[in-house]
Amino acid sequence: MTNILDIKGRVAMVTGAGQGVGRRVALHLAENGAGAVVINDFRLERAQAVAAEVEAAGAKALAVSGDVSDLEVVRAGVEQAIGEFGQIDILVNNAGNAGPAPTSEMTRPFWEQTPEEWQGYLGTNLYGVLNNTHSVLPSMIKNKYGRIVTVISDAGRFGEVGRECYSAAKAGAAGFTRSVAMSSGRYNITANCISLAATHTPRTAHQLDDEATLAKVMKRYAIRRPGQPEDAANMILFLASDAASWVTGQTIPVNGGYSFAL
């Protein structure tokens, strides 16, 4: 039987892939025919550990470290990957949260924050997406093939109390992705987002492993369990494959029914 999700030896780059959703995405791609997977994380040791898992799954791997909010660092990582593998066919913009150096001030009410305190969210979740997409598009356009998948949050679709800057950055990334879909479709490049809600990762485990907190959170969900990295990775694999070659400019919720989309 033909595997319609077979990545067919494509070269993928996954940002923020040292743990959680990004790690599972990298392994999903490796397990479904990727020729090589580039693992980005701001902690090199985490990227290297996932790269070893990717190689064990049968694909080539390259670990690159760097903060996605720094365009020059991003360009250097992309150039290293293209030098190693010749091209980048699939980009998964997964890096998120508050960046590599969050501070307690970033959790204060928005009206008490300073613009400097917004930058962690904006830098990682918006500028990180711009930086990586800007860096890989020339290779994709040259090869007339590309799949770009950006992970946003229902905070960007639905809003979330106390996370105004995060919500703004995720909404901005979705708008940017729609524009990229319009401008790059002629080159056989698709660009889509998936929108996540409460997903069990190392960052959220302290909340979602607490039974009382979990029960309270899950009251808002049609499917009353938290998401798992596999749930996100399954949709990303689909969007990265040729099975989704006529899907572009979309934001697809993978959220257990936390919110719905028309």
PDB file of C-alpha atoms in Angstrom:
ATOM      1  CA  MET A   1       0.000   0.000   0.000  1.00  0.00           C
ATOM      2  CA  THR A   2       1.256   3.472  -0.870  1.00  0.00           C
ATOM      3  CA  ASN A   3       1.960   5.685   2.127  1.00  0.00           C
ATOM      4  CA  ILE A   4       0.475   9.045   1.139  1.00  0.00           C
ATOM      5  CA  LEU A   5       2.353  10.674   4.028  1.00  0.00           C
ATOM      6  CA  ASP A   6       5.761   9.519   2.792  1.00  0.00           C
ATOM      7  CA  ILE A   7       8.086  12.537   2.774  1.00  0.00           C
ATOM      8  CA  LYS A   8      10.102  10.950  -0.055  1.00  0.00           C
ATOM      9  CA  GLY A   9      13.601  11.825   1.056  1.00  0.00           C
ATOM     10  CA  ARG A  10      12.884  15.518   1.591  1.00  0.00           C
ATOM     11  CA  VAL A  11      15.089  17.667   3.811  1.00  0.00           C
ATOM     12  CA  ALA A  12      13.252  19.193   6.761  1.00  0.00           C
ATOM     13  CA  MET A  13      14.173  21.830   9.325  1.00  0.00           C
ATOM     14  CA  VAL A  14      12.314  21.997  12.641  1.00  0.00           C
ATOM     15  CA  THR A  15      12.865  24.911  15.018  1.00  0.00           C
ATOM     16  CA  GLY A  16      12.632  24.565  18.782  1.00  0.00           C
ATOM     17  CA  ALA A  17      12.938  20.821  18.318  1.00  0.00           C
ATOM     18  CA  GLY A  18      14.963  19.905  21.380  1.00  0.00           C
ATOM     19  CA  GLN A  19      11.912  18.674  23.268  1.00  0.00           C
ATOM     20  CA  GLY A  20       8.122  18.511  23.266  1.00  0.00           C
ATOM     21  CA  VAL A  21       6.193  19.022  20.046  1.00  0.00           C
ATOM     22  CA  GLY A  22       9.278  19.881  17.988  1.00  0.00           C
ATOM     23  CA  ARG A  23      11.069  16.691  18.984  1.00  0.00           C
ATOM     24  CA  ARG A  24       8.051  14.575  18.049  1.00  0.00           C
ATOM     25  CA  VAL A  25       7.679  16.379  14.720  1.00  0.00           C
ATOM     26  CA  ALA A  26      11.322  15.692  13.866  1.00  0.00           C
ATOM     27  CA  LEU A  27      10.875  12.002  14.656  1.00  0.00           C
ATOM     28  CA  HIS A  28       7.585  11.777  12.741  1.00  0.00           C
ATOM     29  CA  LEU A  29       9.288  13.171   9.652  1.00  0.00           C
ATOM     30  CA  ALA A  30      12.230  10.791  10.038  1.00  0.00           C
ATOM     31  CA  GLU A  31       9.897   7.828  10.487  1.00  0.00           C
ATOM     32  CA  ASN A  32       7.966   8.749   7.345  1.00  0.00           C
ATOM     33  CA  GLY A  33      10.711   8.941   4.782  1.00  0.00           C
ATOM     34  CA  ALA A  34      12.544  12.220   5.360  1.00  0.00           C
ATOM     35  CA  GLY A  35      16.049  12.088   3.952  1.00  0.00           C
ATOM     36  CA  ALA A  36      17.410  14.482   6.559  1.00  0.00           C
ATOM     37  CA  VAL A  37      16.112  16.522   9.473  1.00  0.00           C
ATOM     38  CA  VAL A  38      17.783  19.669  10.790  1.00  0.00           C
ATOM     39  CA  ILE A  39      17.169  20.115  14.519  1.00  0.00           C
ATOM     40  CA  ASN A  40      17.242  23.693  15.823  1.00  0.00           C
ATOM     41  CA  ASP A  41      17.234  24.485  19.525  1.00  0.00           C
ATOM     42  CA  PHE A  42      18.803  27.267  21.567  1.00  0.00           C
ATOM     43  CA  ARG A  43      20.388  24.523  23.702  1.00  0.00           C
ATOM     44  CA  LEU A  44      22.798  22.580  21.517  1.00  0.00           C
ATOM     45  CA  GLU A  45      22.842  19.532  23.783  1.00  0.00           C
ATOM     46  CA  ARG A  46      19.092  19.091  23.387  1.00  0.00           C
ATOM     47  CA  ALA A  47      19.342  19.435  19.603  1.00  0.00           C
ATOM     48  CA  GLN A  48      22.140  16.864  19.531  1.00  0.00           C
ATOM     49  CA  ALA A  49      20.122  14.382  21.592  1.00  0.00           C
ATOM     50  CA  VAL A  50      17.165  14.620  19.213  1.00  0.00           C
ATOM     51  CA  ALA A  51      19.489  14.411  16.202  1.00  0.00           C
ATOM     52  CA  ALA A  52      20.724  11.066  17.543  1.00  0.00           C
ATOM     53  CA  GLU A  53      17.113   9.853  17.773  1.00  0.00           C
ATOM     54  CA  VAL A  54      16.423  11.018  14.226  1.00  0.00           C
ATOM     55  CA  GLU A  55      19.429   9.075  12.956  1.00  0.00           C
ATOM     56  CA  ALA A  56      18.250   5.993  14.843  1.00  0.00           C
ATOM     57  CA  ALA A  57      14.917   6.379  13.026  1.00  0.00           C
ATOM     58  CA  GLY A  58      16.707   6.149   9.677  1.00  0.00           C
ATOM     59  CA  ALA A  59      17.243   9.726   8.523  1.00  0.00           C
ATOM     60  CA  LYS A  60      20.330  11.898   8.419  1.00  0.00           C
ATOM     61  CA  ALA A  61      20.393  14.639  11.041  1.00  0.00           C
ATOM     62  CA  LEU A  62      22.085  17.916  11.809  1.00  0.00           C
ATOM     63  CA  ALA A  63      21.891  19.745  15.143  1.00  0.00           C
ATOM     64  CA  VAL A  64      22.124  23.545  14.991  1.00  0.00           C
ATOM     65  CA  SER A  65      21.864  25.870  17.961  1.00  0.00           C
ATOM     66  CA  GLY A  66      20.631  29.419  18.010  1.00  0.00           C
ATOM     67  CA  ASP A  67      17.938  31.855  19.026  1.00  0.00           C
ATOM     68  CA  VAL A  68      15.401  32.129  16.188  1.00  0.00           C
ATOM     69  CA  SER A  69      14.837  35.810  16.948  1.00  0.00           C
ATOM     70  CA  ASP A  70      18.357  36.588  15.675  1.00  0.00           C
ATOM     71  CA  LEU A  71      18.278  36.783  11.867  1.00  0.00           C
ATOM     72  CA  GLU A  72      22.028  36.378  11.415  1.00  0.00           C
ATOM     73  CA  VAL A  73      22.071  33.290  13.618  1.00  0.00           C
ATOM     74  CA  VAL A  74      19.125  31.852  11.693  1.00  0.00           C
ATOM     75  CA  ARG A  75      20.807  32.524   8.354  1.00  0.00           C
ATOM     76  CA  ALA A  76      23.975  30.814   9.550  1.00  0.00           C
ATOM     77  CA  GLY A  77      22.018  27.715  10.570  1.00  0.00           C
ATOM     78  CA  VAL A  78      20.152  27.581   7.270  1.00  0.00           C
ATOM     79  CA  GLU A  79      23.381  28.009   5.307  1.00  0.00           C
ATOM     80  CA  GLN A  80      24.964  25.216   7.328  1.00  0.00           C
ATOM     81  CA  ALA A  81      22.006  22.943   6.608  1.00  0.00           C
ATOM     82  CA  ILE A  82      21.991  23.707   2.881  1.00  0.00           C
ATOM     83  CA  GLY A  83      25.756  23.190   2.776  1.00  0.00           C
ATOM     84  CA  GLU A  84      25.273  19.783   4.388  1.00  0.00           C
ATOM     85  CA  PHE A  85      22.186  18.553   2.527  1.00  0.00           C
ATOM     86  CA  GLY A  86      21.896  20.777  -0.558  1.00  0.00           C
ATOM     87  CA  GLN A  87      18.478  22.271   0.163  1.00  0.00           C
ATOM     88  CA  ILE A  88      15.632  22.660   2.638  1.00  0.00           C
ATOM     89  CA  ASP A  89      12.271  21.384   1.413  1.00  0.00           C
ATOM     90  CA  ILE A  90      10.224  21.540   4.608  1.00  0.00           C
ATOM     91  CA  LEU A  91      10.311  24.203   7.322  1.00  0.00           C
ATOM     92  CA  VAL A  92       8.428  23.722  10.580  1.00  0.00           C
ATOM     93  CA  ASN A  93       8.346  26.941  12.595  1.00  0.00           C
ATOM     94  CA  ASN A  94       7.794  25.379  15.999  1.00  0.00           C
ATOM     95  CA  ALA A  95       9.946  27.484  18.366  1.00  0.00           C
ATOM     96  CA  GLY A  96       7.705  29.398  20.734  1.00  0.00           C
ATOM     97  CA  ASN A  97       6.921  30.547  24.271  1.00  0.00           C
ATOM     98  CA  ALA A  98       8.969  33.412  25.725  1.00  0.00           C
ATOM     99  CA  GLY A  99      12.326  32.679  24.160  1.00  0.00           C
ATOM    100  CA  PRO A 100      15.526  31.429  25.776  1.00  0.00           C
ATOM    101  CA  ALA A 101      15.581  33.945  28.651  1.00  0.00           C
ATOM    102  CA  PRO A 102      12.085  34.491  30.109  1.00  0.00           C
ATOM    103  CA  THR A 103      11.768  36.697  33.171  1.00  0.00           C
ATOM    104  CA  SER A 104       9.153  36.967  35.916  1.00  0.00           C
ATOM    105  CA  GLU A 105       8.345  40.501  34.713  1.00  0.00           C
ATOM    106  CA  MET A 106       6.903  39.024  31.518  1.00  0.00           C
ATOM    107  CA  THR A 107       4.021  37.554  33.530  1.00  0.00           C
ATOM    108  CA  ARG A 108       2.897  40.907  34.962  1.00  0.00           C
ATOM    109  CA  PRO A 109      -0.344  42.504  33.688  1.00  0.00           C
ATOM    110  CA  PHE A 110       0.211  43.959  30.242  1.00  0.00           C
ATOM    111  CA  TRP A 111      -0.385  47.520  31.430  1.00  0.00           C
ATOM    112  CA  GLU A 112       2.482  47.136  33.901  1.00  0.00           C
ATOM    113  CA  GLN A 113       4.978  45.786  31.370  1.00  0.00           C
ATOM    114  CA  THR A 114       7.537  47.740  29.387  1.00  0.00           C
ATOM    115  CA  PRO A 115       8.174  47.311  25.648  1.00  0.00           C
ATOM    116  CA  GLU A 116      11.453  45.595  26.493  1.00  0.00           C
ATOM    117  CA  GLU A 117       9.494  42.883  28.303  1.00  0.00           C
ATOM    118  CA  TRP A 118       7.381  42.190  25.206  1.00  0.00           C
ATOM    119  CA  GLN A 119      10.359  41.262  23.111  1.00  0.00           C
ATOM    120  CA  GLY A 120      10.745  37.654  24.245  1.00  0.00           C
ATOM    121  CA  TYR A 121       7.285  36.778  22.946  1.00  0.00           C
ATOM    122  CA  LEU A 122       7.492  38.889  19.820  1.00  0.00           C
ATOM    123  CA  GLY A 123      11.053  37.844  19.017  1.00  0.00           C
ATOM    124  CA  THR A 124      10.444  34.111  19.217  1.00  0.00           C
ATOM    125  CA  ASN A 125       6.859  33.758  18.023  1.00  0.00           C
ATOM    126  CA  LEU A 126       6.727  36.416  15.301  1.00  0.00           C
ATOM    127  CA  TYR A 127      10.231  37.461  14.272  1.00  0.00           C
ATOM    128  CA  GLY A 128      11.440  33.876  14.590  1.00  0.00           C
ATOM    129  CA  VAL A 129       8.863  32.830  11.995  1.00  0.00           C
ATOM    130  CA  LEU A 130       9.805  35.733   9.723  1.00  0.00           C
ATOM    131  CA  ASN A 131      13.535  35.038  10.091  1.00  0.00           C
ATOM    132  CA  ASN A 132      13.364  31.334   9.296  1.00  0.00           C
ATOM    133  CA  THR A 133      10.878  31.708   6.460  1.00  0.00           C
ATOM    134  CA  HIS A 134      12.923  34.541   4.924  1.00  0.00           C
ATOM    135  CA  SER A 135      16.057  32.391   5.123  1.00  0.00           C
ATOM    136  CA  VAL A 136      14.643  29.221   3.524  1.00  0.00           C
ATOM    137  CA  LEU A 137      12.412  30.699   0.812  1.00  0.00           C
ATOM    138  CA  PRO A 138      15.208  31.364  -1.725  1.00  0.00           C
ATOM    139  CA  SER A 139      16.150  27.668  -1.693  1.00  0.00           C
ATOM    140  CA  MET A 140      12.509  26.610  -1.999  1.00  0.00           C
ATOM    141  CA  ILE A 141      11.823  29.048  -4.836  1.00  0.00           C
ATOM    142  CA  LYS A 142      14.936  27.876  -6.679  1.00  0.00           C
ATOM    143  CA  ASN A 143      13.799  24.258  -6.399  1.00  0.00           C
ATOM    144  CA  LYS A 144      10.130  25.090  -7.007  1.00  0.00           C
ATOM    145  CA  TYR A 145       9.082  23.076  -3.996  1.00  0.00           C
ATOM    146  CA  GLY A 146       8.411  23.881  -0.376  1.00  0.00           C
ATOM    147  CA  ARG A 147       6.262  23.112   2.633  1.00  0.00           C
ATOM    148  CA  ILE A 148       6.116  25.658   5.456  1.00  0.00           C
ATOM    149  CA  VAL A 149       4.172  24.806   8.604  1.00  0.00           C
ATOM    150  CA  THR A 150       4.009  27.249  11.510  1.00  0.00           C
ATOM    151  CA  VAL A 151       2.811  26.312  14.971  1.00  0.00           C
ATOM    152  CA  ILE A 152       0.629  28.988  16.516  1.00  0.00           C
ATOM    153  CA  SER A 153      -1.699  28.877  19.506  1.00  0.00           C
ATOM    154  CA  ASP A 154      -5.377  29.306  20.183  1.00  0.00           C
ATOM    155  CA  ALA A 155      -4.187  32.295  22.200  1.00  0.00           C
ATOM    156  CA  GLY A 156      -3.721  33.910  18.789  1.00  0.00           C
ATOM    157  CA  ARG A 157      -7.167  32.854  17.523  1.00  0.00           C
ATOM    158  CA  PHE A 158      -9.260  33.078  20.662  1.00  0.00           C
ATOM    159  CA  GLY A 159      -7.257  35.288  23.045  1.00  0.00           C
ATOM    160  CA  GLU A 160      -5.894  34.405  26.462  1.00  0.00           C
ATOM    161  CA  VAL A 161      -5.929  36.368  29.693  1.00  0.00           C
ATOM    162  CA  GLY A 162      -2.499  37.611  30.695  1.00  0.00           C
ATOM    163  CA  ARG A 163      -0.820  36.643  27.416  1.00  0.00           C
ATOM    164  CA  GLU A 164      -1.514  39.672  25.272  1.00  0.00           C
ATOM    165  CA  CYS A 165       1.903  39.854  23.623  1.00  0.00           C
ATOM    166  CA  TYR A 166       2.058  36.105  23.051  1.00  0.00           C
ATOM    167  CA  SER A 167      -1.415  36.210  21.505  1.00  0.00           C
ATOM    168  CA  ALA A 168      -0.450  39.139  19.285  1.00  0.00           C
ATOM    169  CA  ALA A 169       2.704  37.402  18.094  1.00  0.00           C
ATOM    170  CA  LYS A 170       0.877  34.174  17.245  1.00  0.00           C
ATOM    171  CA  ALA A 171      -1.883  36.033  15.404  1.00  0.00           C
ATOM    172  CA  GLY A 172       0.775  37.956  13.502  1.00  0.00           C
ATOM    173  CA  ALA A 173       2.510  34.736  12.514  1.00  0.00           C
ATOM    174  CA  ALA A 174      -0.778  33.403  11.128  1.00  0.00           C
ATOM    175  CA  GLY A 175      -1.364  36.562   9.074  1.00  0.00           C
ATOM    176  CA  PHE A 176       2.185  36.446   7.776  1.00  0.00           C
ATOM    177  CA  THR A 177       1.725  32.804   6.781  1.00  0.00           C
ATOM    178  CA  ARG A 178      -1.384  33.597   4.757  1.00  0.00           C
ATOM    179  CA  SER A 179       0.514  36.257   2.838  1.00  0.00           C
ATOM    180  CA  VAL A 180       3.424  33.887   2.192  1.00  0.00           C
ATOM    181  CA  ALA A 181       0.936  31.342   0.882  1.00  0.00           C
ATOM    182  CA  MET A 182      -0.394  33.888  -1.593  1.00  0.00           C
ATOM    183  CA  SER A 183       3.003  35.067  -2.801  1.00  0.00           C
ATOM    184  CA  SER A 184       4.802  31.709  -2.997  1.00  0.00           C
ATOM    185  CA  GLY A 185       2.119  29.354  -4.260  1.00  0.00           C
ATOM    186  CA  ARG A 186       3.218  29.920  -7.868  1.00  0.00           C
ATOM    187  CA  TYR A 187       6.505  28.228  -6.938  1.00  0.00           C
ATOM    188  CA  ASN A 188       4.780  25.059  -5.650  1.00  0.00           C
ATOM    189  CA  ILE A 189       5.248  26.189  -2.050  1.00  0.00           C
ATOM    190  CA  THR A 190       2.501  25.805   0.532  1.00  0.00           C
ATOM    191  CA  ALA A 191       2.322  27.658   3.843  1.00  0.00           C
ATOM    192  CA  ASN A 192      -0.054  26.726   6.651  1.00  0.00           C
ATOM    193  CA  CYS A 193      -0.444  26.982  10.413  1.00  0.00           C
ATOM    194  CA  ILE A 194      -1.669  24.607  13.053  1.00  0.00           C
ATOM    195  CA  SER A 195      -3.155  26.112  16.200  1.00  0.00           C
ATOM    196  CA  LEU A 196      -2.609  24.277  19.471  1.00  0.00           C
ATOM    197  CA  ALA A 197      -4.313  24.467  22.839  1.00  0.00           C
ATOM    198  CA  ALA A 198      -3.281  22.715  26.087  1.00  0.00           C
ATOM    199  CA  THR A 199      -0.627  20.199  25.034  1.00  0.00           C
ATOM    200  CA  HIS A 200       1.389  18.016  27.398  1.00  0.00           C
ATOM    201  CA  THR A 201       5.061  18.919  27.042  1.00  0.00           C
ATOM    202  CA  PRO A 202       7.942  19.310  29.518  1.00  0.00           C
ATOM    203  CA  ARG A 203       6.949  22.982  29.864  1.00  0.00           C
ATOM    204  CA  THR A 204       3.315  22.249  30.771  1.00  0.00           C
ATOM    205  CA  ALA A 205       3.764  18.998  32.694  1.00  0.00           C
ATOM    206  CA  HIS A 206       3.769  20.710  36.105  1.00  0.00           C
ATOM    207  CA  GLN A 207       0.204  21.892  35.428  1.00  0.00           C
ATOM    208  CA  LEU A 208      -1.278  19.066  33.394  1.00  0.00           C
ATOM    209  CA  ASP A 209       0.074  16.348  35.686  1.00  0.00           C
ATOM    210  CA  ASP A 210      -1.872  17.872  38.588  1.00  0.00           C
ATOM    211  CA  GLU A 211      -5.271  16.171  38.652  1.00  0.00           C
ATOM    212  CA  ALA A 212      -7.189  19.128  40.073  1.00  0.00           C
ATOM    213  CA  THR A 213      -5.708  21.584  37.592  1.00  0.00           C
ATOM    214  CA  LEU A 214      -6.236  19.180  34.696  1.00  0.00           C
ATOM    215  CA  ALA A 215      -9.893  18.635  35.580  1.00  0.00           C
ATOM    216  CA  LYS A 216     -10.501  22.377  35.712  1.00  0.00           C
ATOM    217  CA  VAL A 217      -8.760  23.035  32.398  1.00  0.00           C
ATOM    218  CA  MET A 218     -10.432  20.163  30.560  1.00  0.00           C
ATOM    219  CA  LYS A 219     -13.943  21.454  31.310  1.00  0.00           C
ATOM    220  CA  ARG A 220     -13.443  23.822  28.368  1.00  0.00           C
ATOM    221  CA  TYR A 221     -12.572  21.047  25.912  1.00  0.00           C
ATOM    222  CA  ALA A 222     -14.942  18.909  23.842  1.00  0.00           C
ATOM    223  CA  ILE A 223     -12.405  16.061  23.982  1.00  0.00           C
ATOM    224  CA  ARG A 224     -11.512  15.977  27.653  1.00  0.00           C
ATOM    225  CA  ARG A 225      -7.845  15.182  27.562  1.00  0.00           C
ATOM    226  CA  PRO A 226      -4.814  17.337  26.957  1.00  0.00           C
ATOM    227  CA  GLY A 227      -3.130  17.221  23.595  1.00  0.00           C
ATOM    228  CA  GLN A 228      -0.002  15.155  23.114  1.00  0.00           C
ATOM    229  CA  PRO A 229       2.971  16.030  20.905  1.00  0.00           C
ATOM    230  CA  GLU A 230       1.829  13.241  18.572  1.00  0.00           C
ATOM    231  CA  ASP A 231      -1.457  15.057  17.919  1.00  0.00           C
ATOM    232  CA  ALA A 232       0.387  18.091  16.606  1.00  0.00           C
ATOM    233  CA  ALA A 233       2.985  16.020  14.771  1.00  0.00           C
ATOM    234  CA  ASN A 234       0.322  14.053  12.907  1.00  0.00           C
ATOM    235  CA  MET A 235      -1.195  17.201  11.399  1.00  0.00           C
ATOM    236  CA  ILE A 236       2.210  18.707  10.644  1.00  0.00           C
ATOM    237  CA  LEU A 237       3.248  15.503   8.866  1.00  0.00           C
ATOM    238  CA  PHE A 238       0.113  15.718   6.721  1.00  0.00           C
ATOM    239  CA  LEU A 239       0.730  19.369   5.811  1.00  0.00           C
ATOM    240  CA  ALA A 240       4.383  18.632   5.040  1.00  0.00           C
ATOM    241  CA  SER A 241       3.491  15.761   2.717  1.00  0.00           C
ATOM    242  CA  ASP A 242       2.248  15.720  -0.851  1.00  0.00           C
ATOM    243  CA  ALA A 243      -1.115  14.570   0.517  1.00  0.00           C
ATOM    244  CA  ALA A 244      -1.692  18.252   1.352  1.00  0.00           C
ATOM    245  CA  SER A 245      -0.317  19.691  -1.882  1.00  0.00           C
ATOM    246  CA  TRP A 246      -3.557  21.660  -2.503  1.00  0.00           C
ATOM    247  CA  VAL A 247      -3.866  23.011   1.057  1.00  0.00           C
ATOM    248  CA  THR A 248      -2.330  26.426   1.669  1.00  0.00           C
ATOM    249  CA  GLY A 249      -2.956  29.613   3.622  1.00  0.00           C
ATOM    250  CA  GLN A 250      -4.938  27.775   6.296  1.00  0.00           C
ATOM    251  CA  THR A 251      -4.849  27.761  10.099  1.00  0.00           C
ATOM    252  CA  ILE A 252      -6.005  24.361  11.287  1.00  0.00           C
ATOM    253  CA  PRO A 253      -6.901  23.963  14.976  1.00  0.00           C
ATOM    254  CA  VAL A 254      -5.479  20.872  16.673  1.00  0.00           C
ATOM    255  CA  ASN A 255      -7.023  21.627  20.019  1.00  0.00           C
ATOM    256  CA  GLY A 256      -9.435  18.972  21.263  1.00  0.00           C
ATOM    257  CA  GLY A 257     -12.380  21.281  20.626  1.00  0.00           C
ATOM    258  CA  TYR A 258     -11.185  24.133  22.857  1.00  0.00           C
ATOM    259  CA  SER A 259     -12.407  26.426  20.079  1.00  0.00           C
ATOM    260  CA  PHE A 260     -13.863  25.782  16.667  1.00  0.00           C
ATOM    261  CA  ALA A 261     -13.171  27.158  13.194  1.00  0.00           C
ATOM    262  CA  LEU A 262     -15.588  27.704  10.317  1.00  0.00           C
TER     263      LEU A 262
END
